[in-house]
């Protein structure tokens, strides 16, 4: 853009012949700056955005809005207004480019410009336009926020095949047999009771007894097979197998390959021999096995209670619908046992907890810790804002972060996770999580929000900085890790708790990560950043770290040079008491 001290118009030759009938006025100006009209051709002052436009004088468009000058197949002719008789060419709606040359007008991909063409469902580009549709299971106007509403499939029995009890769910529905019956409710007549079979066994009197005596071995075998079949059907129903079938049937990418037999898993783990155990958590024991020449991790629920089964189907429902490089990949499941079994990709490097708290002086490098923190933040930001339905993890901790051969982080254990509707800011639910990582406001109010995951992530950042375990750490004054960290940060003596290995590496990003951890663990959830903001902050720190050489001296970590109390103000007085209460109350049932 240039600044001009004078402006002038010149007569241009048309077909080599000068004269008033061939004059073309040229003024370089942005189309948004001034409309193309002779009435607007006044002498401007200052700066002009540079765009060239022109018109063809003394002629108008044909009756069908065409002109010999409009060569592009998706162009149209427009008569100029407000001045002498003239016309010019434009690209049709849905196209942009040069209408004066063949194929100069190109289709606009509206799906690449969500700000101009908003779509809150599935956007599909079309020639000269686009389509915006709601996700399967929803209906409405996908072009406006919250315009798509859940379809109550159960209210429209003509639109689905459920011959049992229909239960509506967000984006789908659950169909099961009525109480006292079993079978396939998606098939007409598929649900039946045991009554007819029992009556049939008692008919026949002595003849039946004779037949039983003669065919005892055959009948015994049949009975065993029938019992085994019934047991599998019972376990299948108990483990929400019908709902799982509906989930996988809606996703052609996973389909039938996710159903794995018990026989295959027993073969893979030598009948779940204890030597194959590689870990466990609050939701089950994990075994290592070889399935179809692939090393896998198999999670088996610990306790046969309804909550564990609900956690199982919850994890399947979530993991079967999300795909992210930093979230563990679900390969399949087995529904034929009393306790459900989940099969994951095997992460050979164990958990972040194992690497961070390894015996000895050398642990993960600071560069690896910062990268792992960024990868976890990317996964949580995806769950909170990029998934089709926002998901809150509820149990972020170092033992739930798996690492592969290249130390790439994978968030795992979604048994406690919770869906939350896009138009909701939170949901009231039973408190789940791990003491030390648990959001204090969620613990006391039972109101779960995305900021609860932010708090747990902040605790994980403190753990990466200090190499201290949040659920067992106690300062000399009896303070927990989060409280003591905030206190030292306010006093400007955080060096007392920072991992000495990080101090040796002398990285500039430590100060910023410490400040970010303090913001994430603020007592009031509204004062905490979102996971998307956390991700952007860590991304910037990683980018700065790669570009700027480390010239920091060791002196910055001394008490007087680490971080002054004026750099970050924390509301810590109430936070001390609340953390203390959480850890004390953990000894008693809620």
Coordinates of C-alpha atoms in Angstrom, one line a residue, residues 318-540:
X318 CA -16.3 -42.9 24.7
X319 CA -13.2 -44.5 23.2
X320 CA -15.2 -46.0 20.2
X321 CA -16.2 -42.5 19.2
X322 CA -12.9 -40.5 19.6
X323 CA -9.7 -40.6 17.7
X324 CA -6.6 -38.6 18.8
X325 CA -2.9 -39.5 18.7
X326 CA -2.5 -38.7 22.4
X327 CA -5.5 -40.9 23.6
X328 CA -5.1 -44.6 24.0
X329 CA -6.6 -46.7 21.2
X330 CA -9.3 -49.2 22.0
X331 CA -8.9 -52.4 19.9
X332 CA -12.0 -54.4 21.1
X333 CA -13.8 -56.0 24.1
X334 CA -15.1 -59.3 25.4
X335 CA -18.6 -59.6 26.7
X336 CA -18.7 -63.4 27.5
X337 CA -17.5 -63.2 31.1
X338 CA -18.9 -62.2 34.5
X339 CA -16.5 -59.2 34.4
X340 CA -16.1 -57.3 31.1
X341 CA -12.7 -57.2 29.4
X342 CA -11.3 -54.3 27.3
X343 CA -8.4 -54.7 24.8
X344 CA -6.1 -51.8 24.1
X345 CA -2.9 -51.1 22.1
X346 CA 0.0 -52.0 24.3
X347 CA 2.2 -49.1 25.4
X348 CA 5.7 -50.6 26.1
X349 CA 7.1 -47.8 28.2
X350 CA 4.6 -48.1 31.1
X351 CA 3.1 -45.0 32.8
X352 CA 4.3 -41.4 33.3
X353 CA 4.2 -42.2 37.1
X354 CA 6.7 -45.0 36.7
X355 CA 9.2 -42.9 34.7
X356 CA 8.8 -39.8 36.8
X357 CA 9.3 -41.5 40.1
X358 CA 11.9 -44.0 39.1
X359 CA 14.5 -44.9 41.7
X360 CA 17.7 -43.0 41.3
X361 CA 18.7 -39.4 40.5
X362 CA 18.1 -39.4 36.7
X363 CA 14.5 -39.2 35.6
X364 CA 12.7 -37.8 32.5
X365 CA 14.5 -34.8 31.0
X366 CA 12.9 -31.4 31.4
X367 CA 12.4 -31.2 27.6
X368 CA 10.5 -34.6 27.7
X369 CA 8.4 -33.4 30.6
X370 CA 7.4 -30.2 28.9
X371 CA 6.6 -32.1 25.6
X372 CA 4.5 -34.7 27.5
X373 CA 2.6 -31.9 29.3
X374 CA 1.8 -30.4 25.9
X375 CA 0.6 -33.7 24.5
X376 CA -1.7 -34.3 27.5
X377 CA -3.1 -30.7 27.2
X378 CA -3.8 -31.4 23.5
X379 CA -5.7 -34.5 24.4
X380 CA -7.8 -32.8 27.1
X381 CA -8.4 -29.8 24.9
X382 CA -9.7 -32.2 22.2
X383 CA -12.0 -33.9 24.7
X384 CA -13.4 -30.6 26.0
X385 CA -13.9 -28.7 22.7
X386 CA -13.2 -30.7 19.6
X387 CA -15.1 -34.0 20.2
X388 CA -18.7 -34.2 18.9
X389 CA -20.0 -34.2 22.5
X390 CA -17.7 -32.6 25.1
X391 CA -16.1 -35.2 27.5
X392 CA -14.7 -34.6 31.0
X393 CA -12.0 -37.2 32.0
X394 CA -12.4 -36.8 35.8
X395 CA -9.3 -38.8 36.7
X396 CA -6.2 -37.1 35.2
X397 CA -3.1 -38.3 37.0
X398 CA 0.4 -39.6 36.2
X399 CA -0.5 -43.2 36.5
X400 CA -3.2 -42.8 33.8
X401 CA -0.7 -41.4 31.3
X402 CA 0.9 -44.2 29.1
X403 CA 4.1 -43.7 27.2
X404 CA 5.2 -45.5 24.0
X405 CA 8.7 -46.4 22.8
X406 CA 9.3 -42.7 21.9
X407 CA 7.8 -41.4 25.2
X408 CA 4.8 -40.1 23.4
X409 CA 1.9 -39.6 25.9
X410 CA -1.4 -41.4 25.7
X411 CA -4.2 -40.5 28.0
X412 CA -6.0 -43.7 29.3
X413 CA -8.6 -45.0 31.8
X414 CA -11.9 -43.4 30.8
X415 CA -14.0 -45.4 33.2
X416 CA -14.9 -42.3 35.2
X417 CA -15.3 -40.0 32.3
X418 CA -18.5 -38.0 31.7
X419 CA -20.3 -36.6 28.7
X420 CA -21.6 -33.0 29.0
X421 CA -23.9 -31.3 26.5
X422 CA -22.5 -28.4 24.5
X423 CA -25.0 -25.9 26.0
X424 CA -24.2 -27.0 29.6
X425 CA -21.6 -25.3 31.8
X426 CA -21.4 -28.2 34.3
X427 CA -23.2 -31.2 35.6
X428 CA -24.0 -32.4 39.2
X429 CA -22.8 -36.0 39.7
X430 CA -21.3 -38.3 42.3
X431 CA -17.7 -37.4 43.0
X432 CA -15.0 -39.6 41.4
X433 CA -11.3 -39.0 41.1
X434 CA -8.1 -39.4 43.0
X435 CA -7.3 -37.6 46.2
X436 CA -4.4 -35.1 45.6
X437 CA -5.5 -34.5 42.0
X438 CA -9.2 -33.8 42.8
X439 CA -10.7 -30.4 42.2
X440 CA -11.7 -29.0 45.7
X441 CA -14.8 -27.2 44.3
X442 CA -16.0 -30.3 42.6
X443 CA -15.3 -32.3 45.8
X444 CA -17.5 -30.0 48.0
X445 CA -20.2 -29.1 45.5
X446 CA -20.4 -32.3 43.3
X447 CA -20.6 -29.9 40.4
X448 CA -18.4 -31.1 37.6
X449 CA -17.1 -28.7 34.9
X450 CA -14.2 -28.6 32.4
X451 CA -12.2 -26.6 35.0
X452 CA -12.1 -29.7 37.2
X453 CA -9.9 -31.4 34.6
X454 CA -7.9 -28.2 34.5
X455 CA -7.2 -28.4 38.2
X456 CA -6.0 -32.1 37.9
X457 CA -3.8 -31.1 35.0
X458 CA -2.3 -28.3 37.1
X459 CA -1.5 -30.8 39.8
X460 CA 0.2 -33.0 37.2
X461 CA 2.3 -29.9 36.1
X462 CA 3.4 -29.4 39.7
X463 CA 4.3 -33.2 39.8
X464 CA 6.4 -32.8 36.7
X465 CA 8.2 -29.8 38.2
X466 CA 8.8 -31.2 41.6
X467 CA 8.9 -35.0 41.1
X468 CA 6.7 -35.2 44.3
X469 CA 3.6 -37.5 44.5
X470 CA 0.5 -35.4 45.2
X471 CA -1.4 -38.0 47.2
X472 CA 1.4 -38.7 49.7
X473 CA 3.4 -35.4 49.9
X474 CA 3.5 -33.5 53.2
X475 CA 5.7 -30.5 54.0
X476 CA 7.2 -29.9 57.4
X477 CA 4.2 -27.7 58.3
X478 CA 1.8 -30.5 57.2
X479 CA 0.8 -28.8 53.9
X480 CA -0.1 -30.8 50.8
X481 CA 1.8 -30.5 47.5
X482 CA -0.5 -27.9 45.9
X483 CA -0.7 -25.7 49.0
X484 CA 3.0 -25.8 49.7
X485 CA 3.9 -25.1 46.0
X486 CA 1.6 -22.0 46.0
X487 CA 3.1 -20.8 49.3
X488 CA 6.7 -21.2 48.1
X489 CA 5.8 -19.5 44.7
X490 CA 4.3 -16.5 46.5
X491 CA 7.4 -16.2 48.7
X492 CA 9.7 -16.4 45.7
X493 CA 11.6 -19.5 47.0
X494 CA 10.2 -22.2 44.7
X495 CA 13.8 -23.6 44.4
X496 CA 13.2 -25.3 47.7
X497 CA 10.8 -27.8 46.0
X498 CA 11.8 -27.8 42.3
X499 CA 13.4 -31.1 41.1
X500 CA 17.2 -30.6 41.3
X501 CA 17.6 -32.3 37.9
X502 CA 15.5 -29.5 36.3
X503 CA 17.8 -26.9 38.0
X504 CA 20.8 -28.6 36.5
X505 CA 19.2 -28.4 33.0
X506 CA 18.6 -24.6 33.5
X507 CA 15.6 -24.1 31.2
X508 CA 13.9 -20.7 30.9
X509 CA 10.5 -22.3 30.5
X510 CA 10.4 -23.5 34.2
X511 CA 9.2 -20.1 35.5
X512 CA 6.4 -19.9 33.0
X513 CA 5.3 -23.5 33.6
X514 CA 5.3 -22.9 37.4
X515 CA 3.1 -19.8 36.9
X516 CA 0.8 -21.8 34.6
X517 CA 0.5 -24.6 37.2
X518 CA -0.5 -22.1 39.8
X519 CA -3.2 -20.6 37.6
X520 CA -4.6 -24.1 36.8
X521 CA -4.9 -24.9 40.6
X522 CA -6.7 -21.7 41.6
X523 CA -9.4 -22.4 44.2
X524 CA -12.1 -20.7 42.1
X525 CA -12.7 -22.6 38.9
X526 CA -13.6 -19.4 37.0
X527 CA -10.1 -18.1 37.6
X528 CA -8.5 -21.1 35.9
X529 CA -7.7 -21.1 32.2
X530 CA -9.4 -23.4 29.7
X531 CA -7.5 -26.4 28.4
X532 CA -7.3 -24.8 25.0
X533 CA -5.6 -21.8 26.6
X534 CA -3.2 -24.1 28.5
X535 CA -2.4 -25.9 25.2
X536 CA -1.6 -22.6 23.5
X537 CA 0.6 -21.5 26.4
X538 CA 2.6 -24.7 26.4
X539 CA 2.8 -24.7 22.6
X540 CA 4.3 -21.2 22.7

